[in-house]
CSV table of C-alpha atoms in Angstrom, one decimal:
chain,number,residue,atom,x,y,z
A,1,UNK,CA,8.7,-4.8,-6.6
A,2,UNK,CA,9.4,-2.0,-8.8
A,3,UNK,CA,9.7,-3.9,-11.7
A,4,UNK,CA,6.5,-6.1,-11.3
A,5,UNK,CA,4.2,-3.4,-10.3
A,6,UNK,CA,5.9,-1.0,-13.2
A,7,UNK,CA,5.0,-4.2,-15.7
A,8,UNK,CA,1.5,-5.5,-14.7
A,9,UNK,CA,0.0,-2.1,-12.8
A,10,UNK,CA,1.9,0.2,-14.9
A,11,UNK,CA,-1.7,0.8,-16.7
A,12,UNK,CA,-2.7,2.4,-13.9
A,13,UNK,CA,-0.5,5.3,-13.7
A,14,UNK,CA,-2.8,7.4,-15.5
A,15,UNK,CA,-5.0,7.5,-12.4
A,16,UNK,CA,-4.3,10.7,-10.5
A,17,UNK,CA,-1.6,10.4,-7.8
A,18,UNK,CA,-1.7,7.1,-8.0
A,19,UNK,CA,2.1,7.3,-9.6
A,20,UNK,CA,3.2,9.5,-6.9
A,21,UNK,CA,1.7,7.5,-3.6
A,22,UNK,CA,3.6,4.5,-5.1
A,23,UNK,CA,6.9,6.7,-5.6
A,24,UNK,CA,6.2,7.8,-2.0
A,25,UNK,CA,6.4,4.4,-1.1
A,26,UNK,CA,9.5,4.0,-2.7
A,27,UNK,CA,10.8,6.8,-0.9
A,28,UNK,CA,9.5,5.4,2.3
A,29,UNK,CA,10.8,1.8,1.7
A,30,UNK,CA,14.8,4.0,0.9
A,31,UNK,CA,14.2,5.8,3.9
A,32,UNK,CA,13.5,2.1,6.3
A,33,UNK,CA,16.3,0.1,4.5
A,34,UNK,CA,18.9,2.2,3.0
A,35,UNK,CA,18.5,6.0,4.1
A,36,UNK,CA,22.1,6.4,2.8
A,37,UNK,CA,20.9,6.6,-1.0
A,38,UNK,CA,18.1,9.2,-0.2
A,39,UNK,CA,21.0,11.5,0.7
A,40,UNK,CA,22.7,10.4,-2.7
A,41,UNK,CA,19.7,11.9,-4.1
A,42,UNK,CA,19.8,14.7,-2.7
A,43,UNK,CA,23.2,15.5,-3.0
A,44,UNK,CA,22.3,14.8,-7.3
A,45,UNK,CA,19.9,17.2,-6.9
A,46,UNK,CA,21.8,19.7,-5.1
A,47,UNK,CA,24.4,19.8,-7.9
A,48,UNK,CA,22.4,19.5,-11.0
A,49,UNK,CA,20.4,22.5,-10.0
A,50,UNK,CA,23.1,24.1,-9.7
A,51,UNK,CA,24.0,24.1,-13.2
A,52,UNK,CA,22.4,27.2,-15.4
A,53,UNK,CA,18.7,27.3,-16.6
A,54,UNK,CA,18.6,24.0,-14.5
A,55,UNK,CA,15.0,23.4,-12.6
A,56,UNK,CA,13.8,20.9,-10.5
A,57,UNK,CA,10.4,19.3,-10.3
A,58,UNK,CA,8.0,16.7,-9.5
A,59,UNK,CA,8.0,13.9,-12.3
A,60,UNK,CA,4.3,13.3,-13.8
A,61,UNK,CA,4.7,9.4,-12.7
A,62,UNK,CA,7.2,10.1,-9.3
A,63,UNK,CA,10.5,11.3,-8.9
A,64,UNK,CA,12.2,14.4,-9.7
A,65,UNK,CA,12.2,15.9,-12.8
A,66,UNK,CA,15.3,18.1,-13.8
A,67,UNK,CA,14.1,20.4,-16.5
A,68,UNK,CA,16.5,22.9,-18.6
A,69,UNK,CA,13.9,25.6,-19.7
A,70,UNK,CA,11.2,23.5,-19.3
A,71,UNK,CA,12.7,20.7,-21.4
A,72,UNK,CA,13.4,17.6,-19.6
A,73,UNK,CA,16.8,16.5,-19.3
A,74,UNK,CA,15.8,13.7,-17.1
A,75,UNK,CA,14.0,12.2,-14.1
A,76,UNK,CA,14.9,10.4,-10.7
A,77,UNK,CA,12.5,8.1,-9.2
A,78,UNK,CA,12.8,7.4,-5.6
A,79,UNK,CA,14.3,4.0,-5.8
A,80,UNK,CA,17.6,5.2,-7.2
A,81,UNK,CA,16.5,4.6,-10.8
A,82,UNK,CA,17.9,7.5,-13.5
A,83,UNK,CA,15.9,7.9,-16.5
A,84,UNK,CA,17.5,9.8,-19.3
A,85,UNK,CA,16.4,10.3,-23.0
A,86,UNK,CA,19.5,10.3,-25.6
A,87,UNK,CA,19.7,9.6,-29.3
A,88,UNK,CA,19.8,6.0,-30.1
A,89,UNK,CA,23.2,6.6,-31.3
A,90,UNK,CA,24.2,7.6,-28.1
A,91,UNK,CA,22.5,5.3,-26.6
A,92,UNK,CA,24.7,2.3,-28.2
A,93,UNK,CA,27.9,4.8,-27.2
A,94,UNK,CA,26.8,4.3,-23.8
A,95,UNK,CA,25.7,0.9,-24.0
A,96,UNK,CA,29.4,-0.2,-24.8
A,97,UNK,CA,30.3,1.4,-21.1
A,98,UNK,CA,28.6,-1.3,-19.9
A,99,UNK,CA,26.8,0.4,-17.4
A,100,UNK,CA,23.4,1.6,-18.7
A,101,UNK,CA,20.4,-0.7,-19.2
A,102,UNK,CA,17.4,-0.1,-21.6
A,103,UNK,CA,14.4,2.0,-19.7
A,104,UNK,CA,12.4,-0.3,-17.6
A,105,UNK,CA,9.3,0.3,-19.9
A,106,UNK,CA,10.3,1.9,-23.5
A,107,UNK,CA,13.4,-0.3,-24.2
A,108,UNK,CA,13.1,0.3,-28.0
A,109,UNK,CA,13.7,4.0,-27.5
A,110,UNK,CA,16.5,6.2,-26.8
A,111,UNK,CA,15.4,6.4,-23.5
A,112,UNK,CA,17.9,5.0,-20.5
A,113,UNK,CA,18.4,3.7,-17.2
A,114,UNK,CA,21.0,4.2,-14.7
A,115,UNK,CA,20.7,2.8,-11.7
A,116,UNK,CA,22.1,4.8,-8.9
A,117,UNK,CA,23.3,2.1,-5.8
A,118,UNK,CA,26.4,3.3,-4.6
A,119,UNK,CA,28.5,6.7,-3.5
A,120,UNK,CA,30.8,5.3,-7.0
A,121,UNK,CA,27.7,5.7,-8.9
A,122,UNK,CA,26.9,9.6,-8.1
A,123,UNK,CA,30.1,11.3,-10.7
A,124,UNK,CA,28.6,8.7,-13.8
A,125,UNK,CA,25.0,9.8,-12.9
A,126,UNK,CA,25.7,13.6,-13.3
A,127,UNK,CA,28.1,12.8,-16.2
A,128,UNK,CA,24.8,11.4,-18.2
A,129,UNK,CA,22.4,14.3,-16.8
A,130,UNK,CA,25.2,16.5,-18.0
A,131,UNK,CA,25.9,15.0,-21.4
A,132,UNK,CA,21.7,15.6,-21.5
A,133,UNK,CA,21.9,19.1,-20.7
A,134,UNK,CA,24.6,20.1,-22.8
A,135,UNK,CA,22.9,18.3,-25.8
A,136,UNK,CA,19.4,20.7,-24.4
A,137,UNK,CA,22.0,23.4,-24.8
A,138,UNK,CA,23.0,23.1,-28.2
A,139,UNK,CA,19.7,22.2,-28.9
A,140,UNK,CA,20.0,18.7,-31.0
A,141,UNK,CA,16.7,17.3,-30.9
A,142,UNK,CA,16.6,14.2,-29.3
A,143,UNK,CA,15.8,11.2,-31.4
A,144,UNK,CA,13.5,7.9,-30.2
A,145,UNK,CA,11.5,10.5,-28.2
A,146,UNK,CA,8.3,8.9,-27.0
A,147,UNK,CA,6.1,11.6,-25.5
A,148,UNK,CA,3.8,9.7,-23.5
A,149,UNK,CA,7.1,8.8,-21.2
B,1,UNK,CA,18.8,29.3,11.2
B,2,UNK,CA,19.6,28.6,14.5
B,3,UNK,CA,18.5,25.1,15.9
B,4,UNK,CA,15.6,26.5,18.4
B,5,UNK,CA,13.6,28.3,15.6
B,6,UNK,CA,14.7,24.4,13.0
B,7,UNK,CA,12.6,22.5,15.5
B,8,UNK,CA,10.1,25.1,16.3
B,9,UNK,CA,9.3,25.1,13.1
B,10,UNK,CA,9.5,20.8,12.8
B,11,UNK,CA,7.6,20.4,16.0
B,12,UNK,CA,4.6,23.2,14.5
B,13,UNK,CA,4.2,21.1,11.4
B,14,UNK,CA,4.4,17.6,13.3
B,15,UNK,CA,1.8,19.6,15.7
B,16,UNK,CA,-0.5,21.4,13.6
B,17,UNK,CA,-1.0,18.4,10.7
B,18,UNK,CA,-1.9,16.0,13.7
B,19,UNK,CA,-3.9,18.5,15.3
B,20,UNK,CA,-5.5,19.1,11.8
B,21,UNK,CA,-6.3,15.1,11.4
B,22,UNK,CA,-7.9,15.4,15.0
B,23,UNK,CA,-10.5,17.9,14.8
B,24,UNK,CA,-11.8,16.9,11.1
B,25,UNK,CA,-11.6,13.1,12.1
B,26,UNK,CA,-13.9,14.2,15.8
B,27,UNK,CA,-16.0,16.6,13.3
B,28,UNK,CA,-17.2,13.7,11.1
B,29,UNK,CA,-17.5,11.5,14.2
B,30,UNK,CA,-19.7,14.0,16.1
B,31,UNK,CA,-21.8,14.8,12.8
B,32,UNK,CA,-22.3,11.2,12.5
B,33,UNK,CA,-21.7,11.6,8.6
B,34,UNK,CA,-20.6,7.6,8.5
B,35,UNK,CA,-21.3,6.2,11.8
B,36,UNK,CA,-19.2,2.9,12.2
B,37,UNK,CA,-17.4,3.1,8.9
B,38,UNK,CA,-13.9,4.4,8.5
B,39,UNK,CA,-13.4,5.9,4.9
B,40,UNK,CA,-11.5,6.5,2.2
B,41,UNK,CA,-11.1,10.8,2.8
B,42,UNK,CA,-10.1,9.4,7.2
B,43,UNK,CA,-7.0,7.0,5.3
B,44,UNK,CA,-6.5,9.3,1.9
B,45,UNK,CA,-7.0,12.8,2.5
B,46,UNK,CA,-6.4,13.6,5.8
B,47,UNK,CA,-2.6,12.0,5.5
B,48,UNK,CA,-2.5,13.9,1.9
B,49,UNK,CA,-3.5,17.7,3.7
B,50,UNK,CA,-1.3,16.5,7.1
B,51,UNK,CA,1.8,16.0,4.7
B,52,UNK,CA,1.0,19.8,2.9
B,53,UNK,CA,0.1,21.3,6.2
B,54,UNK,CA,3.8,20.2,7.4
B,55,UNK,CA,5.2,21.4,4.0
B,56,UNK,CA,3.8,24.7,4.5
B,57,UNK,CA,5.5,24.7,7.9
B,58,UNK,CA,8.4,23.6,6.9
B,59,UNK,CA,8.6,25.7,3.4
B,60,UNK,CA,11.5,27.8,5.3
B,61,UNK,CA,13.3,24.9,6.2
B,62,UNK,CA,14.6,24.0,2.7
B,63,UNK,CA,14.6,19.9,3.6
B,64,UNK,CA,16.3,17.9,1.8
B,65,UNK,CA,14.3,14.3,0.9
B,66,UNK,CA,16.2,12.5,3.5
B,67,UNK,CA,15.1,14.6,6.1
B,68,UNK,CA,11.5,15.8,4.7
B,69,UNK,CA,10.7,11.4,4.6
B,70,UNK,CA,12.3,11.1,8.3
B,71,UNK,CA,10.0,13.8,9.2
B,72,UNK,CA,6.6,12.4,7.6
B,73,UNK,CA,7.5,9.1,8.9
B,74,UNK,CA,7.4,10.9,12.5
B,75,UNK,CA,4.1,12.9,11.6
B,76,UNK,CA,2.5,9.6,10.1
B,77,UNK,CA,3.5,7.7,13.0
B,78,UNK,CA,2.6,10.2,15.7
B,79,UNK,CA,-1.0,10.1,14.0
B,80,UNK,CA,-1.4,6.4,13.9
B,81,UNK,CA,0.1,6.1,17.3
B,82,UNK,CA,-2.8,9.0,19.0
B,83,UNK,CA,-5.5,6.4,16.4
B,84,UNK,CA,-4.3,3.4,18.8
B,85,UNK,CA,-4.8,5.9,21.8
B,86,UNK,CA,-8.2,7.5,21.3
B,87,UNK,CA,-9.7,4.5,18.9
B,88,UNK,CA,-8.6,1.6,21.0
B,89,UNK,CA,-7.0,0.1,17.8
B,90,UNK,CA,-5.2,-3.2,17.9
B,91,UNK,CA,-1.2,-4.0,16.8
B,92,UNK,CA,-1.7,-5.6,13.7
B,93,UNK,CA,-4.4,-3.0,12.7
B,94,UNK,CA,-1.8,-0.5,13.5
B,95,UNK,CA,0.7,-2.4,10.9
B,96,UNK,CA,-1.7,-2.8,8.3
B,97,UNK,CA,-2.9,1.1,8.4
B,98,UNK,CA,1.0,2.4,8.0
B,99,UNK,CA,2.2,1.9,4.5
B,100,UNK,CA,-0.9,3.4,3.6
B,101,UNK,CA,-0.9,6.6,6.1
B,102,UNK,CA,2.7,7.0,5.7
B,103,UNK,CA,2.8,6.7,1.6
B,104,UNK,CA,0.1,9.2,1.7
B,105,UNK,CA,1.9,12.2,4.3
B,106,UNK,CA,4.6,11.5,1.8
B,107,UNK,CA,3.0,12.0,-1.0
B,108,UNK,CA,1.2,15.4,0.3
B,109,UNK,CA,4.9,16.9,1.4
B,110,UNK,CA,5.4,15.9,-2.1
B,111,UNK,CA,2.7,18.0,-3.1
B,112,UNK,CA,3.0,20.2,-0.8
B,113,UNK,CA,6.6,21.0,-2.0
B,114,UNK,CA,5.7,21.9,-5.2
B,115,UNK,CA,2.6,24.2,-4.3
B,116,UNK,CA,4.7,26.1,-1.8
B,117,UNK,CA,7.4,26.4,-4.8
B,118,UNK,CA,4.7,27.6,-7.2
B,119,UNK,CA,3.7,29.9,-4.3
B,120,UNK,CA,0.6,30.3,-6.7
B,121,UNK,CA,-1.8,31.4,-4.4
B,122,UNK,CA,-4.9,29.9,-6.3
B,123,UNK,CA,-3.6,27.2,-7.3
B,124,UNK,CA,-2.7,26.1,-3.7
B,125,UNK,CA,-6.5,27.5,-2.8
B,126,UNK,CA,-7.6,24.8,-5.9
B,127,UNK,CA,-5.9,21.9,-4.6
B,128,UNK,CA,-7.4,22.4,-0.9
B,129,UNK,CA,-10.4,23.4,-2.3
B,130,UNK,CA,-10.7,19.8,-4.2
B,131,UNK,CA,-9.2,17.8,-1.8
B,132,UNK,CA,-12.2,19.6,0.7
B,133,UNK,CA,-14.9,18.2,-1.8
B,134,UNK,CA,-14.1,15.1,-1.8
B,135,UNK,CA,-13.8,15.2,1.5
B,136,UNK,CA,-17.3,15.8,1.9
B,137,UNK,CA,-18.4,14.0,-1.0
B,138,UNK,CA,-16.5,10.9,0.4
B,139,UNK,CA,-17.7,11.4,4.3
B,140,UNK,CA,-21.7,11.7,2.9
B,141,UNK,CA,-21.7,8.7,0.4
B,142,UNK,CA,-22.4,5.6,1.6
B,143,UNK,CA,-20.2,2.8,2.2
B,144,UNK,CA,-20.9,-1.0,2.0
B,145,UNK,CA,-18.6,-3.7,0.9
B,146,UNK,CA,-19.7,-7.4,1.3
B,147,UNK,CA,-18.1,-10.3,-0.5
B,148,UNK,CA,-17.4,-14.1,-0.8
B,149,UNK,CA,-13.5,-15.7,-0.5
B,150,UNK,CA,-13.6,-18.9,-2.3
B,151,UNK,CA,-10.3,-21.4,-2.1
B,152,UNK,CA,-9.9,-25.3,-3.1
B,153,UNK,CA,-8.5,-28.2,-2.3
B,154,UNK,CA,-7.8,-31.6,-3.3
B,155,UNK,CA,-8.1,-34.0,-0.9
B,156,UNK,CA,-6.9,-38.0,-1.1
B,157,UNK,CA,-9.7,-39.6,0.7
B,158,UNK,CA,-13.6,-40.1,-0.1
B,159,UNK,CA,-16.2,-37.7,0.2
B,160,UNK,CA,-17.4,-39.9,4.1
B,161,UNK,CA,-13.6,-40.1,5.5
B,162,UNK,CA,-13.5,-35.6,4.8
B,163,UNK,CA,-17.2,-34.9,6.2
B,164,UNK,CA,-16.1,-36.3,9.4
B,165,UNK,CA,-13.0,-33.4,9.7
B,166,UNK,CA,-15.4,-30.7,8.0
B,167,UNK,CA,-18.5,-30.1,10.8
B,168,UNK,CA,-16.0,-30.6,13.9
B,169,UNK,CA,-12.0,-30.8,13.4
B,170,UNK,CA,-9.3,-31.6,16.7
B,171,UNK,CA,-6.8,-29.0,17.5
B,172,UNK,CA,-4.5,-28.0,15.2
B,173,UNK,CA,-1.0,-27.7,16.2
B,174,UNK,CA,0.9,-27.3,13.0
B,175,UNK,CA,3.3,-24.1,12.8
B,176,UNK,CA,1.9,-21.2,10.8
B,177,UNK,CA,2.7,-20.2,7.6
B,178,UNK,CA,1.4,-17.1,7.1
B,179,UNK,CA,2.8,-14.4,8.6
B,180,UNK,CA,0.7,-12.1,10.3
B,181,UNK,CA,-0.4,-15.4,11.9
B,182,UNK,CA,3.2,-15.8,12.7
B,183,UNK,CA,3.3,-12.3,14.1
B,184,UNK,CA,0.2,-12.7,16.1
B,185,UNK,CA,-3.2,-12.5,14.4
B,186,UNK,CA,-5.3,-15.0,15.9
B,187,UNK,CA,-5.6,-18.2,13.9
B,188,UNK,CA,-8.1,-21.2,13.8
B,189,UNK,CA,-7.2,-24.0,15.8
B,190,UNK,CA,-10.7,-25.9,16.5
B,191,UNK,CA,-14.1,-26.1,16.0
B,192,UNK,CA,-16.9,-27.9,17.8
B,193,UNK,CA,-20.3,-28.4,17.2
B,194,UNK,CA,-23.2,-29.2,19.5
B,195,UNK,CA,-25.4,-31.2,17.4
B,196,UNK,CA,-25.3,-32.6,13.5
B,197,UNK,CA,-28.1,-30.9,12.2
B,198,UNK,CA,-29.4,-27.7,10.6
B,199,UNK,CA,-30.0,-25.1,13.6
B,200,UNK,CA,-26.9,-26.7,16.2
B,201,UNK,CA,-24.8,-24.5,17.5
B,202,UNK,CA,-20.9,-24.5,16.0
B,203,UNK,CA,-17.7,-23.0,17.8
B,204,UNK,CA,-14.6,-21.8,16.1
B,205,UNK,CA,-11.8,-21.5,18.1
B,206,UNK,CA,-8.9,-19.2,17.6
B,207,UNK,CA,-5.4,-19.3,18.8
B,208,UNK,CA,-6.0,-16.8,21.3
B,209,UNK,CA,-8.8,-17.8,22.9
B,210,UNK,CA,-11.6,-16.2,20.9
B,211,UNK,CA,-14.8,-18.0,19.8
B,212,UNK,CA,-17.0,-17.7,17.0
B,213,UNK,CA,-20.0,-18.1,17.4
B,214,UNK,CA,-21.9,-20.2,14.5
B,215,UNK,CA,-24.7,-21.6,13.9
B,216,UNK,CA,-25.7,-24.0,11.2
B,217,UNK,CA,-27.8,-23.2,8.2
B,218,UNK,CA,-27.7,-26.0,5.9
B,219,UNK,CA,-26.3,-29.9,6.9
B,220,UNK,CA,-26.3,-31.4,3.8
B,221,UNK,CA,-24.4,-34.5,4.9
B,222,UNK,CA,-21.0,-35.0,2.7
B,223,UNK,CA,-22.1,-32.5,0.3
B,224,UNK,CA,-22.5,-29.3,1.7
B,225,UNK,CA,-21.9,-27.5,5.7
B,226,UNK,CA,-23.0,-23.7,5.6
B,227,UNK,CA,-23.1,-21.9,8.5
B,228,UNK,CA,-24.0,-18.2,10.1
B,229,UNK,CA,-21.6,-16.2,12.7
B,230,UNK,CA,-23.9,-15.3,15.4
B,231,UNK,CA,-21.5,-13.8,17.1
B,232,UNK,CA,-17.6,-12.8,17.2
B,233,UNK,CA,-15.6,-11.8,19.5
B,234,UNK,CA,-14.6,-8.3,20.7
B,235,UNK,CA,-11.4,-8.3,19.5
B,236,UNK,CA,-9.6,-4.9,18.3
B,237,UNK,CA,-8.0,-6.2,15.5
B,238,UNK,CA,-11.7,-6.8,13.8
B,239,UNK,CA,-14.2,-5.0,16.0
B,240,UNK,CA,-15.8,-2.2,13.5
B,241,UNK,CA,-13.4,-3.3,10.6
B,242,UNK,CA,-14.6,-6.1,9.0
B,243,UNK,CA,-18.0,-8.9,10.1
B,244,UNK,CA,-17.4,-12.6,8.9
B,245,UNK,CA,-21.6,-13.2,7.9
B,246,UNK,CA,-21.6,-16.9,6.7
B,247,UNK,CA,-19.1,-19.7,6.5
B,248,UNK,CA,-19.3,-22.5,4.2
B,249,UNK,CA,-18.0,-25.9,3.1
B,250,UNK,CA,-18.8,-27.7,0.1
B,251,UNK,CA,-17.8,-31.4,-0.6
B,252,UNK,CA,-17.6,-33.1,-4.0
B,253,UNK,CA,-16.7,-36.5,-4.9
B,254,UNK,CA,-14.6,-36.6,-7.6
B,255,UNK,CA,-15.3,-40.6,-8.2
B,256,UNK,CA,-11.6,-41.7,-8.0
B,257,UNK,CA,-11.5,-41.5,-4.4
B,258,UNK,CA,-10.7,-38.4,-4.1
B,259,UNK,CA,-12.7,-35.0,-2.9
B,260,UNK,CA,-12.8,-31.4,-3.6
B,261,UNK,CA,-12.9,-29.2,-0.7
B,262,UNK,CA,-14.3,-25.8,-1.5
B,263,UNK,CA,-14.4,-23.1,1.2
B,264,UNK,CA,-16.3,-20.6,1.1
B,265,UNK,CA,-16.8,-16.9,3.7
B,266,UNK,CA,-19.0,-14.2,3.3
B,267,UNK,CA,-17.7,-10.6,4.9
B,268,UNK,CA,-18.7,-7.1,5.3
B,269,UNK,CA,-16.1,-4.8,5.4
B,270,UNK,CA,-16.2,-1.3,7.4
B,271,UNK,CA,-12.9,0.2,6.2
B,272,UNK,CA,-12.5,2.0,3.1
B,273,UNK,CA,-10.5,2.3,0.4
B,274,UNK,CA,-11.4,-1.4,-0.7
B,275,UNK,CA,-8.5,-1.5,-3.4
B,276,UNK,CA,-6.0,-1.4,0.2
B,277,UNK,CA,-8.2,-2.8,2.8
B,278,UNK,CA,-9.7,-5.5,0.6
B,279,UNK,CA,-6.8,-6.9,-0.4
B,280,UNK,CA,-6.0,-8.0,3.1
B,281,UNK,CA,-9.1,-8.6,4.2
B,282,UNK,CA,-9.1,-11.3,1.2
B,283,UNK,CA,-5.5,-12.0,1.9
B,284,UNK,CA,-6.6,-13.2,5.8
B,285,UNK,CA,-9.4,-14.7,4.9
B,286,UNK,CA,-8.1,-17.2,2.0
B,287,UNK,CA,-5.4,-18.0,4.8
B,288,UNK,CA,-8.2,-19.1,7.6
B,289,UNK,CA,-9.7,-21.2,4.9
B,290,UNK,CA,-6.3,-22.9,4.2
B,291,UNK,CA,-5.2,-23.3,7.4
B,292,UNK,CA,-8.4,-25.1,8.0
B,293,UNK,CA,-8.8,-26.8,5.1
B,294,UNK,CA,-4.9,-28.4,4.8
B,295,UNK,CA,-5.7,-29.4,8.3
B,296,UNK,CA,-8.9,-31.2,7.6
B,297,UNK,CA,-7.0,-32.8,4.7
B,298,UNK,CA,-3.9,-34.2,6.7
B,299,UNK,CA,-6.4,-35.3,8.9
B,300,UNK,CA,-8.6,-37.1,6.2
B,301,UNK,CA,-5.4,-38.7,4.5
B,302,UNK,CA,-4.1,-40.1,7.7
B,303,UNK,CA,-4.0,-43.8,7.1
């Protein structure tokens, strides 16, 4: 569902709140079928802002949006889904791990997705929010940036 | 915090959002502001301010999403079950009203969350203030929504052998498909007619009893059968939502020996916002028409 209404009614997300009712959805659909992942969530949440300069926030398009003075290091949505802009070199680092995919809209960009289904999958997902952060840190600009994402 | 002041605090949002939803929804009823019409700012912005009402209740709490989408779902529900209470609204209405109050209490703790973390007190006075406009802008405009549902079908039998299953067709006993037939939304099973002429009275009959009352406009023999409701029934699931106006059925021989079925219905719609409500309204009434119109053509291509 995510996939087909990201790909044919994605044109619609400009429409206020429109984005977030459908993330609420999302949420709500977790919460009926597997409330186990919404805690997952939260426990990512709980330990990235946790880490220095680290702020949480609502995503523009739904989801939570982890900011290190005010630059994104990347953004949950409520399906699980982890969206994390790298270089494109790091991207092909990662890509050899075998467990990222391209983003589910910009796949010619540096931009990623992880997606989080498990308890196994919590320690990888903070390992690439914190390779992000770091990389905010020492302030490398981030290559195959796409700024309407 | 100790667990009396936790739920306190849970039961004042669940409370005071619901209570909220009440008196505005009672307010536009005893104003009259859309007599017989639910709208958009009743389905949209009422769950929106319910779900940052609880939020502002709750800011103390520091929820956790789990918990803060458990407890919407609660406040969404508790709404939509007082709506079957005081509005007399049916079971399937009830289903069909829930992703869309639920998403939208969801989306307003959302909100909610990050005005309250903000704690900008105008900016929190902006967002009320706008929702509060079109509010009012939403409860004053008018509403009307009519439209035609048109589906086809290819049948394998002339144009005479179909006519005969169009104006009156036997009882239909084949399972249902679609399922909020299979849950229990009435479905077509028969229709009679009293006479085969323009002005005779036609019955459709639904699964549960209910009768249509129709009454036939143009008879156009193996071309064309369009026909008004008169009347329908008093059902909850419908009454106030949505009026079926004119039913149609138009027959065209293809000159193989076959025919194309086309069925059309008119509607008028009384619940707003069309992009959710039309949708199924659209989505019911293309499965009526196939229902019928697969029945009338296993009947016609019986040998």
């Amino acid at each position: 569902m995510f996939a087909f209404t990201v790909k044919w009614l994605g044109f619609l997300k400009g429409i206020p709140g429109l984005a977030l009712f459908f993330d609420a959805l999302l949420k709500l659909q977790l919460f009926l079928l597997r409330p186990q992942l919404l805690s997952m969530l939260d426990e990512i949440e709980l330990e990235v802002t946790s880490w220095e300069g680290i702020s949480a926030r609502t995503h523009k398009y739904g989801g939570l949006q982890f900011d290190y003075l005010d630059k994104e290091i990347g953004h949950l949505h409520s399906n699980g889904l982890l969206d994390i802009l790298f270089s494109f070199k790091i991207k092909e680092q990662l890509r050899e791990e075998g467990r990222i995919q391209d983003h589910h809209v910009f796949v010619n960009t540096g931009w990623i997705t992880f997606g989080i289904r498990s308890k196994q999958d919590i320690p990888y997902a903070l390992c690439l929010l914190k390779r992000s952060y770091l990389q905010k840190i020492n302030g490398r600009p981030a290559q195959g940036y796409r700024s309407d994402h | 915090m100790n667990n009396k002041i936790y739920n306190f605090k849970v039961l004042k949002g669940i409370l005071l959002s619901n209570l909220f939803a009440f008196v505005l929804i009672g307010i536009t009823r005893y104003l009259e502001l859309h007599p017989g019409v639910f709208v958009y700012a009743e389905f949209v912005i009422i769950p929106l301010v319910m779900g940052i009402i609880s939020t502002w209740c709750w800011r103390d709490l520091q929820l956790k999403s789990r918990s803060l989408t458990g407890l919407s779902c609660v406040n969404g529900l508790l709404a939509i079950v007082l709506s079957s209470v005081f509005l007399g609204e049916g079971m399937i209405c009830l289903l069909i009203v829930s992703p869309l109050i639920l998403g939208f209490v969801i989306t307003g703790t959302v909100i909610g969350k990050a005005m309250f973390k903000r704690d900008n007190k105008n900016l929190n006075m902006s967002v009320l203030s706008l929702l509060l406009v079109l509010f009012v802008a939403d409860s004053v405009s008018d509403h009307q929504h009519e439209r035609m549902v048109s589906d086809i079908v290819v049948i394998d039998a002339p144009t005479k052998e179909v006519w005969k299953h169009v104006v009156a067709f036997e009882r239909i006993d084949e399972e249902n498909k679609y399922w909020l037939f299979q849950i229990g939304m009435p479905s077509p099973v028969a229709a009679t007619v009293e006479g085969h002429r323009e002005g005779a009275g036609r019955k459709c009959i639904f699964s549960n009893g209910y009768v249509f009352d129709e009454r036939i406009a143009v008879y156009n023999r193996e071309r064309d059968l369009t026909f008004d409701i008169v009347s329908q029934p008093k059902d909850p699931e419908i009454m106030g939502h949505i009026d079926i106006l004119r039913g149609q059925f138009l027959l065209k021989d293809n000159g193989d020996g076959t025919t194309t079925l086309t069925g059309n219905s008119w509607y008028r719609l009384y619940v707003f916002p069309l992009w959710y409500y039309d949708i199924w309204a659209e989505s019911i009434t293309r499965n009526v028409h196939l229902r019928v119109m697969d029945h009338i053509k296993s009947l016609s291509e019986k040998k």
